[in-house]
Short mmCIF file of C-alpha atoms in Angstrom, two decimals:
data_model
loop_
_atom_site.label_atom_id
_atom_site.label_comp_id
_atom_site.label_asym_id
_atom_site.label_seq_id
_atom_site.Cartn_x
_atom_site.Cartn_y
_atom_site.Cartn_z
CA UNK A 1254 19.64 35.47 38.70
CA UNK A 1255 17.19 38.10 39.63
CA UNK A 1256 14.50 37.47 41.59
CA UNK A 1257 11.11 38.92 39.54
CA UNK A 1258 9.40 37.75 42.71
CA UNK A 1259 11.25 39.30 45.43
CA UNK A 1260 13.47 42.43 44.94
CA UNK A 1261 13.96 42.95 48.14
CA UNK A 1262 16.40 39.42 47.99
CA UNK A 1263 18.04 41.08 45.05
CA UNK A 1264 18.49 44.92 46.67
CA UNK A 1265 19.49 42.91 49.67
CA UNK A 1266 22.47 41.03 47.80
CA UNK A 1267 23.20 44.16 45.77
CA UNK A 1268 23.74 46.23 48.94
CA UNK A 1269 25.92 43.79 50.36
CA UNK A 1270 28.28 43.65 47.55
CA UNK A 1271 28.23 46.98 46.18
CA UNK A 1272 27.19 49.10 48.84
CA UNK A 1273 29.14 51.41 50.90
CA UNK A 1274 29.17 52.20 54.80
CA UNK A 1275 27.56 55.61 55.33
CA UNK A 1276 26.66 57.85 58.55
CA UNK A 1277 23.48 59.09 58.54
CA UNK A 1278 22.84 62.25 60.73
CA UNK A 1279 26.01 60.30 62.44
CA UNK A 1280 24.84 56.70 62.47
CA UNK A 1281 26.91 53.82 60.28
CA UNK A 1282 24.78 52.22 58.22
CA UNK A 1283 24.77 50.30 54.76
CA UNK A 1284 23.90 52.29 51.85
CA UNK A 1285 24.41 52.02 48.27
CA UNK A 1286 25.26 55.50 46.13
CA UNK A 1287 25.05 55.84 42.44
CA UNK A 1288 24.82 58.30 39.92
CA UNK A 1289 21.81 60.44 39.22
CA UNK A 1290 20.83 60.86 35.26
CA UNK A 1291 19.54 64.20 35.54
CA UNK A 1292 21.79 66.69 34.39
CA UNK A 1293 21.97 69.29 36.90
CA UNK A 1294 24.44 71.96 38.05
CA UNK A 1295 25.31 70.15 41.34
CA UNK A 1296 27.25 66.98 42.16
CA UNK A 1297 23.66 64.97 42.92
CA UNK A 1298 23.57 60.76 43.95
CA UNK A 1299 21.05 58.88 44.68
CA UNK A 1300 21.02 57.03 47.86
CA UNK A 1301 19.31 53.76 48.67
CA UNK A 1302 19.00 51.93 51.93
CA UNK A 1303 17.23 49.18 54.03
CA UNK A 1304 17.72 52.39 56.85
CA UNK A 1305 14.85 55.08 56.85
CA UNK A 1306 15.87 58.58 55.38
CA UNK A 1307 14.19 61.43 54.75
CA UNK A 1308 14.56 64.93 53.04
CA UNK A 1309 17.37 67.00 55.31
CA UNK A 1310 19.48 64.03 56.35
CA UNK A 1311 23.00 64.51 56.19
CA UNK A 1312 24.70 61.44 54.85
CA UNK A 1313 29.20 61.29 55.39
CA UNK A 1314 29.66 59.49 52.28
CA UNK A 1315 33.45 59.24 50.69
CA UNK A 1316 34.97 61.79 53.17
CA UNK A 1317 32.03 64.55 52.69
CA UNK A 1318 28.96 65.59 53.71
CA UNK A 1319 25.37 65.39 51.79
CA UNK A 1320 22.00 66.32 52.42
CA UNK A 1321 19.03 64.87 51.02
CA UNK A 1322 17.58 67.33 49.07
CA UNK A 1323 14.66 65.53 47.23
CA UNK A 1324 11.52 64.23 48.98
CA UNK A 1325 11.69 60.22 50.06
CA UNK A 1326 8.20 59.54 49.84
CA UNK A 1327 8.43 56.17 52.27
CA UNK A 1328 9.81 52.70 51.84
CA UNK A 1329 9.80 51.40 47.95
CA UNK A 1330 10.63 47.58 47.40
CA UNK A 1331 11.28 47.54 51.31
CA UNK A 1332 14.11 50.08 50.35
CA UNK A 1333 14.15 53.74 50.81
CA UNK A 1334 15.65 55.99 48.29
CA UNK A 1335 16.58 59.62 47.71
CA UNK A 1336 18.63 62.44 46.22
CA UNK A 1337 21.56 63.70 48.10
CA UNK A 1338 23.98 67.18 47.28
CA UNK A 1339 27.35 67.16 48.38
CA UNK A 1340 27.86 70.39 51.11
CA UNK A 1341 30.47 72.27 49.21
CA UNK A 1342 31.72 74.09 52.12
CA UNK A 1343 31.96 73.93 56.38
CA UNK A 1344 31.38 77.37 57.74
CA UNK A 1345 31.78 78.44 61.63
CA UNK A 1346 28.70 79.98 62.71
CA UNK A 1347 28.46 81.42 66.19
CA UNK A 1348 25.54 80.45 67.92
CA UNK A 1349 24.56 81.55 70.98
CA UNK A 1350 28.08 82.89 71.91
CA UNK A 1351 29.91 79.46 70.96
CA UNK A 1352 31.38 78.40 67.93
CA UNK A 1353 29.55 75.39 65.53
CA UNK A 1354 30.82 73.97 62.46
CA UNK A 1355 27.96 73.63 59.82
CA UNK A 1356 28.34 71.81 56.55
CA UNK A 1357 26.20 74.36 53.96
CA UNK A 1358 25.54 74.08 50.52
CA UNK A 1359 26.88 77.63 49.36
CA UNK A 1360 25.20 79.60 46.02
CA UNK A 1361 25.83 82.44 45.41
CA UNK A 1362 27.87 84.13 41.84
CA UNK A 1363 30.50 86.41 44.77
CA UNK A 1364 31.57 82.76 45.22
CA UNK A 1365 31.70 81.12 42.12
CA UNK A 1366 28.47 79.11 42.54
CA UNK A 1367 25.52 79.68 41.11
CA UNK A 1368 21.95 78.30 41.55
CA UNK A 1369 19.60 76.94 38.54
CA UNK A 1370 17.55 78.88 35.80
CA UNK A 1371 15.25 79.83 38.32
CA UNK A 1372 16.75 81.64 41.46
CA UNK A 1373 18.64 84.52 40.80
CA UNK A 1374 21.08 85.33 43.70
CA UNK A 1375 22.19 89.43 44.06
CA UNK A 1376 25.97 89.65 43.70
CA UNK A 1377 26.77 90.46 47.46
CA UNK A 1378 24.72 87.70 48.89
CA UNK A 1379 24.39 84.01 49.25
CA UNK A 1380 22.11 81.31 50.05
CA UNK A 1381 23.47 78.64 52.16
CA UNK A 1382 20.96 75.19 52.37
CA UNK A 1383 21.55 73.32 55.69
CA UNK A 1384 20.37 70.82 58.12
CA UNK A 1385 17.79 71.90 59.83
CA UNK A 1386 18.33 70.00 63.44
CA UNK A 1387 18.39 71.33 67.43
CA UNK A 1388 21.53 73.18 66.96
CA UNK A 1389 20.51 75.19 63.49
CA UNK A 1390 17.28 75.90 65.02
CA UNK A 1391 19.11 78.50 67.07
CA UNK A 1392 20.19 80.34 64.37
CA UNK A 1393 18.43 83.74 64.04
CA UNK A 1394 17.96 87.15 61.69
CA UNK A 1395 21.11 89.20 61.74
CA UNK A 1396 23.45 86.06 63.42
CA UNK A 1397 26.30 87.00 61.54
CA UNK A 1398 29.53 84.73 60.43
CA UNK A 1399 33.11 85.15 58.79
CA UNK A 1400 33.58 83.14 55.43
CA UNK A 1401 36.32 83.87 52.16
CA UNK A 1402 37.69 86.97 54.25
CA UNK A 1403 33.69 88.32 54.17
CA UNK A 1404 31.41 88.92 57.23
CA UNK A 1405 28.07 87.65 56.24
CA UNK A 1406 24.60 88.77 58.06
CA UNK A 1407 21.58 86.22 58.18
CA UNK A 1408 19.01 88.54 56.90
CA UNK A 1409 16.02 85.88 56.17
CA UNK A 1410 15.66 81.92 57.03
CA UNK A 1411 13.14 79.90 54.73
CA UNK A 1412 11.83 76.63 56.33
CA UNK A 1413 9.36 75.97 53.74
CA UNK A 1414 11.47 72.76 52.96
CA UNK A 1415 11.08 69.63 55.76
CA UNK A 1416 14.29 68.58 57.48
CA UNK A 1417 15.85 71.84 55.59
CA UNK A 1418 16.74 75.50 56.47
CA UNK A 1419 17.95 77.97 53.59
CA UNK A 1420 19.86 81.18 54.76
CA UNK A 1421 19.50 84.34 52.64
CA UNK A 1422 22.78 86.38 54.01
CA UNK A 1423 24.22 89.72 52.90
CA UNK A 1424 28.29 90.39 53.17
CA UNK A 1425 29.63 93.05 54.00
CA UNK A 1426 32.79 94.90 52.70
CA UNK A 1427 35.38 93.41 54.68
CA UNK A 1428 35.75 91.75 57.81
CA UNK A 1429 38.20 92.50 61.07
CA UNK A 1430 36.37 89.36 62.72
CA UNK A 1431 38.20 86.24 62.68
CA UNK A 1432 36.96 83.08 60.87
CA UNK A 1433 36.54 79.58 62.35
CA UNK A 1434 37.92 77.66 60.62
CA UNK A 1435 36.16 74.34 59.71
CA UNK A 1436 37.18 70.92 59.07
CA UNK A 1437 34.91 68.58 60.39
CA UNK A 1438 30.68 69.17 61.37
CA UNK A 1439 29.96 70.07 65.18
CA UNK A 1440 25.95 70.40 65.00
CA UNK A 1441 25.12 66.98 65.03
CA UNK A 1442 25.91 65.46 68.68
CA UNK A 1443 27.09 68.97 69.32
CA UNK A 1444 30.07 69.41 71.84
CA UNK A 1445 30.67 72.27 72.76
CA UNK A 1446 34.28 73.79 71.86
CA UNK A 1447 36.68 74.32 74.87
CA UNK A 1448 40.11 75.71 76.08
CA UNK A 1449 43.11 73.97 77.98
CA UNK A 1450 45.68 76.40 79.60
CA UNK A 1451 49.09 75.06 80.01
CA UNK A 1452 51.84 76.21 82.55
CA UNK A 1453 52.99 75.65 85.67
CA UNK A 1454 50.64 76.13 88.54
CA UNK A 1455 52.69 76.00 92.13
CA UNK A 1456 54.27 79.50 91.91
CA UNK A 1457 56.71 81.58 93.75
CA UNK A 1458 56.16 84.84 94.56
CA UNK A 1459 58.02 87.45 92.82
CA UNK A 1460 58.04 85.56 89.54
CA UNK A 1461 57.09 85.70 86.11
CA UNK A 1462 55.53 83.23 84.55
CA UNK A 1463 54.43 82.01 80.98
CA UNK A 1464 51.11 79.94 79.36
CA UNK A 1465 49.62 78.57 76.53
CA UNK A 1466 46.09 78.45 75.63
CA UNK A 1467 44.93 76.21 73.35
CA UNK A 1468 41.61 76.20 71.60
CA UNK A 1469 39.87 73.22 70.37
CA UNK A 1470 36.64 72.58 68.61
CA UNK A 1471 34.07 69.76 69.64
CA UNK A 1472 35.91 67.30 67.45
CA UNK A 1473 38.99 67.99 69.37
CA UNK A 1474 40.74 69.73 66.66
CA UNK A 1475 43.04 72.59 67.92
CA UNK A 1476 42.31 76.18 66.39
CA UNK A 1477 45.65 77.59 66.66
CA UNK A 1478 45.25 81.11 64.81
CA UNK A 1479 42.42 81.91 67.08
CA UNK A 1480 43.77 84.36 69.90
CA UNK A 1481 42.38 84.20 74.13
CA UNK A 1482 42.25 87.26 76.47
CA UNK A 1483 44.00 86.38 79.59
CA UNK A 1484 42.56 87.56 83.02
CA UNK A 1485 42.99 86.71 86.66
CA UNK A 1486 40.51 86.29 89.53
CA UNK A 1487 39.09 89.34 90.99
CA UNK A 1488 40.87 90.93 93.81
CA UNK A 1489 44.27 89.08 92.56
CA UNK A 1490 46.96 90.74 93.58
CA UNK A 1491 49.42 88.92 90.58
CA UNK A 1492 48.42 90.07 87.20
CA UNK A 1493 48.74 88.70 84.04
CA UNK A 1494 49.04 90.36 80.20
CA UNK A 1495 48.14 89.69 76.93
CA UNK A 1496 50.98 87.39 76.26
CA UNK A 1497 50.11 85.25 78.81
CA UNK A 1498 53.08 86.00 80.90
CA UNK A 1499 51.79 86.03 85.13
CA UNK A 1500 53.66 88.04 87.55
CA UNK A 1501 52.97 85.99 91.23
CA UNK A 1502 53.48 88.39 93.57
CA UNK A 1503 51.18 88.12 97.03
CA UNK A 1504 52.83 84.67 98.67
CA UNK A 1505 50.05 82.21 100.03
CA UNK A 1506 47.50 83.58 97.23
CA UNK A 1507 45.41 81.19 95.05
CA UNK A 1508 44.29 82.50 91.62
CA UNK A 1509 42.11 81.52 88.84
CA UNK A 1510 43.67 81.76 85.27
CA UNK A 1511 41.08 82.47 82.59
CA UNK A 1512 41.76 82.33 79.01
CA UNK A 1513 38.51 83.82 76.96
CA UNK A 1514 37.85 83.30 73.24
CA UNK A 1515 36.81 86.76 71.82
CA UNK A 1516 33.24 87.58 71.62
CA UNK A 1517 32.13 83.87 72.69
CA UNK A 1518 31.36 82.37 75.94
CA UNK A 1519 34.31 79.76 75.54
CA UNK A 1520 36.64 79.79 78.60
CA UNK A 1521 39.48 78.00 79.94
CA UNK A 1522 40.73 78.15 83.21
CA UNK A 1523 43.51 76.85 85.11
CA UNK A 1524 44.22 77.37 89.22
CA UNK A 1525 47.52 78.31 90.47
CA UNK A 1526 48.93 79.06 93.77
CA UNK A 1527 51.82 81.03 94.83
CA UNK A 1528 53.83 79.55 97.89
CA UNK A 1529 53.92 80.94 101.18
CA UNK A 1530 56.99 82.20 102.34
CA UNK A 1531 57.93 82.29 106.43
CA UNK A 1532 57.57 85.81 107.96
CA UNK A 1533 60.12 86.68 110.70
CA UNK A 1534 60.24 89.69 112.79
CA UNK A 1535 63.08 90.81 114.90
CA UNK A 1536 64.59 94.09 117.10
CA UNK A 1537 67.90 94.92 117.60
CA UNK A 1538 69.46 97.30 119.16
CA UNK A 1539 70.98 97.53 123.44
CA UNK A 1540 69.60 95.74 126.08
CA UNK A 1541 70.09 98.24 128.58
CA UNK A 1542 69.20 101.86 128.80
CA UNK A 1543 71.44 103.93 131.24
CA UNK A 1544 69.37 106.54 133.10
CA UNK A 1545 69.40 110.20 131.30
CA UNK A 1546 70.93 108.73 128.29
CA UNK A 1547 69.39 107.61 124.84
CA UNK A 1548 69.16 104.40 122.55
CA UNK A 1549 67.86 103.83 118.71
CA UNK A 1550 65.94 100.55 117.92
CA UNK A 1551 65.15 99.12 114.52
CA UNK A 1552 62.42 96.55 113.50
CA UNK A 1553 62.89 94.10 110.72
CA UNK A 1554 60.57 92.22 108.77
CA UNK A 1555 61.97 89.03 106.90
CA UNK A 1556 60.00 87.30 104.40
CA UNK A 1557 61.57 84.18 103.35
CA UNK A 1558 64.67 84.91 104.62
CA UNK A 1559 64.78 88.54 102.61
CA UNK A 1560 64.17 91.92 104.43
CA UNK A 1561 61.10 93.49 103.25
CA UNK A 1562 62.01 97.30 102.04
CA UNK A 1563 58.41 98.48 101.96
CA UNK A 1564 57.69 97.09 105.90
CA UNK A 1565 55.99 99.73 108.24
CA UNK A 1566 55.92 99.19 111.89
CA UNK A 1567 53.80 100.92 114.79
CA UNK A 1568 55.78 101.07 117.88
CA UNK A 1569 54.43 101.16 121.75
CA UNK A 1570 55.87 100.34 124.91
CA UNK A 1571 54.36 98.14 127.40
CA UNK A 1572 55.43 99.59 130.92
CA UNK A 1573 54.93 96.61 132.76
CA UNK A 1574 52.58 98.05 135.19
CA UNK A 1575 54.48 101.14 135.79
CA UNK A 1576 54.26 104.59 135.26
CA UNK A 1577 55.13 105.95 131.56
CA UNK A 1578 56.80 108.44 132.96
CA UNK A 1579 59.95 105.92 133.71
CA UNK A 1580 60.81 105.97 129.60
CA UNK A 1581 59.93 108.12 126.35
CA UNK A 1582 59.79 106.87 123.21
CA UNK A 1583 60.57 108.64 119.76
CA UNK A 1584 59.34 106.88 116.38
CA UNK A 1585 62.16 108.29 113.96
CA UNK A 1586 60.93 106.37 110.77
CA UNK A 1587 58.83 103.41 109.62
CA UNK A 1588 61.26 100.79 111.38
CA UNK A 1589 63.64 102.44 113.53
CA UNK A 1590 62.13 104.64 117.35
CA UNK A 1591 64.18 105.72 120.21
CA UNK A 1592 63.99 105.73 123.70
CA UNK A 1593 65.55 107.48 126.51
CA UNK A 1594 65.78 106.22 130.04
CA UNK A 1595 64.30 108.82 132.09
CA UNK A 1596 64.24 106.50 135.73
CA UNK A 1597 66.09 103.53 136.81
CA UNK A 1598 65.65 100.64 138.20
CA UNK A 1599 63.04 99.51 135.36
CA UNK A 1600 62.39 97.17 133.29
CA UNK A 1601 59.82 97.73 129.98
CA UNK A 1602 59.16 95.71 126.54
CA UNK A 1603 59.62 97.89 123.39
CA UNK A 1604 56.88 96.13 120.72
CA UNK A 1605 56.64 96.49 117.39
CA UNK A 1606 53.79 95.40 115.39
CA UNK A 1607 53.45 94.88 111.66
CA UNK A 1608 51.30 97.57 110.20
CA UNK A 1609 49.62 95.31 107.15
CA UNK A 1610 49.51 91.84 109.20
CA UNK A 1611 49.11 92.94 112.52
CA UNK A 1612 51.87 90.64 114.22
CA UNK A 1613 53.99 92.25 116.86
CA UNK A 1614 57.61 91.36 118.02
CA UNK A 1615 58.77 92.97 121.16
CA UNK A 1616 62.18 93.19 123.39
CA UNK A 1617 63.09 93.44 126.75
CA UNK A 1618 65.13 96.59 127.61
CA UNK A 1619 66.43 97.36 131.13
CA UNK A 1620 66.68 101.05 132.55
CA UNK A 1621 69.46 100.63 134.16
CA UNK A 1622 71.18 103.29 136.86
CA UNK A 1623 74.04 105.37 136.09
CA UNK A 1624 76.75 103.91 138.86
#
């Protein structure tokens, strides 16, 4: 029986039977949604609640999004109650160098939707109604987006409407940019999108190795057709291309891994670290050096057990006190020297250091007499 006395025992029972769970601006609530009689061009419900709304909500009713576009002039019956348009499209605006998915109410003829009697839309430009929140606040003249294969320039903003921003935007010809593609709203609690880099990260040197980016939006829903530009820390000696594929070469090096998405401030990174490899040094050649005669010396540098072609040595001999007259010494290439025994008895130590790290290896050689 209805209650003449108190409707708000009726709404009350009403809502509880026939109403529907509802997120408003992303809050659950209880809500009931029924058809509008006014004809209009749009796909319009009203919306009634116990929960306060107001014009520029955005309701998640029945797996889309609505805003209330009519005026809620306060509580009625201890209910509140407007008019809500279904968003017919998400669009991926970039805001302040990041990527934001905004459900928009799109008009516009170049898109098949058209507005009423009394707005009259040029062919190459739209009018997008949104939220107007903390998020679509930063949206600004000539912010520009990629929508149906078009770039589109903001070219005015109209706040003339509470809880409601309109966008007057122009297209342009065609588009090279790429589109973000939207599933889901990021304004509202907005998390900002991010990037995960997958690969392996203790290297060796002298290696190639491959990674994945992967972009995802605040939702956590991956955006594989967008493309990263791969870099390395500064001063890196290992470099990395386009494909993602590293080359470690400098062993004991750490590196940063970035993975950039175009034109946004959206980066990934990932640390790696090449192994260090032992470093050996050795001379060979005679011990002794018979007096008047001549012997060759060469230097080797082993890195991880492997000679190093490209080693350069600096070569000196320490006399031991005694004149350097007793010995002369010849540098024939980047690793090998001679050195002829000019006295005897003496003893010296041929060194070799390491031109790039500096570490010397040396060997005791005996000038020895001839008989």
């Amino acid at each position: 029986m209805i209650n003449l006395l108190n409707p708000m025992d009726d709404f009350t029972f009403i809502l509880a039977n026939a109403g529907r769970d509802v997120l408003i601006n992303g809050i659950e609530t209880r809500a009931l949604v029924t058809n509008t009689s006014i004809k209009t061009d749009y796909t319009d419900k009203y919306i009634s609640t116990l929960t306060e709304i107001k014009q520029g909500d955005r309701i998640e009713h029945n797996g889309l999004y609505w805003l209330i576009v009519s005026e809620v002039n306060g509580k009625r019956y201890e209910k509140y109650k407007g008019v809500m348009r279904v968003c017919n499209h998400i669009i991926g605006f970039k805001i302040n160098n990041e990527p934001v998915c905004i459900p928009v109410i799109a008009y516009g003829s170049s898109i098949g939707v058209t507005t009423n009697q009394y707005i009259s839309i040029p062919k190459n430009e739209i009018i997008l109604t949104i939220q107007k929140n903390e998020v679509t606040e930063q949206i600004k003249i000539n912010d520009t987006f990629v929508k149906w294969g078009k770039l589109y320039t903001v070219e005015g903003i109209d706040l003339t409407l509470p809880g409601l921003m309109h966008l007057h935007c122009s297209q342009s010809l065609s588009s090279n940019n790429v589109e973000f593609i939207c599933t889901e709203a990021g304004d509202i609690n907005y998390t900002p999108w991010y990037i995960t880099i997958e690969g392996e990260t203790e290297l060796e040197p002298d290696n190639t190795y491959s990674y994945i980016a992967k972009v995802y939006d605040g939702n956590g829903i991956e955006h594989d057709y967008l493309k990263v530009i791969w870099s390395v820390s500064d001063g890196a000696n290992s470099t990395i291309d386009q494909e993602g594929k590293l080359t470690a070469y400098t062993s004991g090096e750490n590196i940063t891994i970035y993975a950039t998405l175009a034109e946004t401030n959206i980066v990934g990174q990932l640390q790696v670290s090449i192994a260090s490899q032992s470093i050996t040094y050795s001379i060979t050649g005679a011990n002794e050096i018979t007096h008047g005669y001549s012997a060759n010396y060469t230097a080797s540098k082993l890195i991880g057990g492997t000679a190093d072609p490209n080693a350069v040595f600096n070569f000196s001999i320490d006399y031991l006190g005694n004149s350097n007259s007793i010995a002369t010494l010849t540098v024939i290439n980047n690793t090998q020297c001679s050195i002829k025994a000019n006295r005897s008895v003496y003893y010296i130590n041929l060194i070799a250091q390491d031109a790039s790290t500096l570490e010397t290896v040396s060997k005791e050689i005996m000038l020895k007499s001839l008989f």
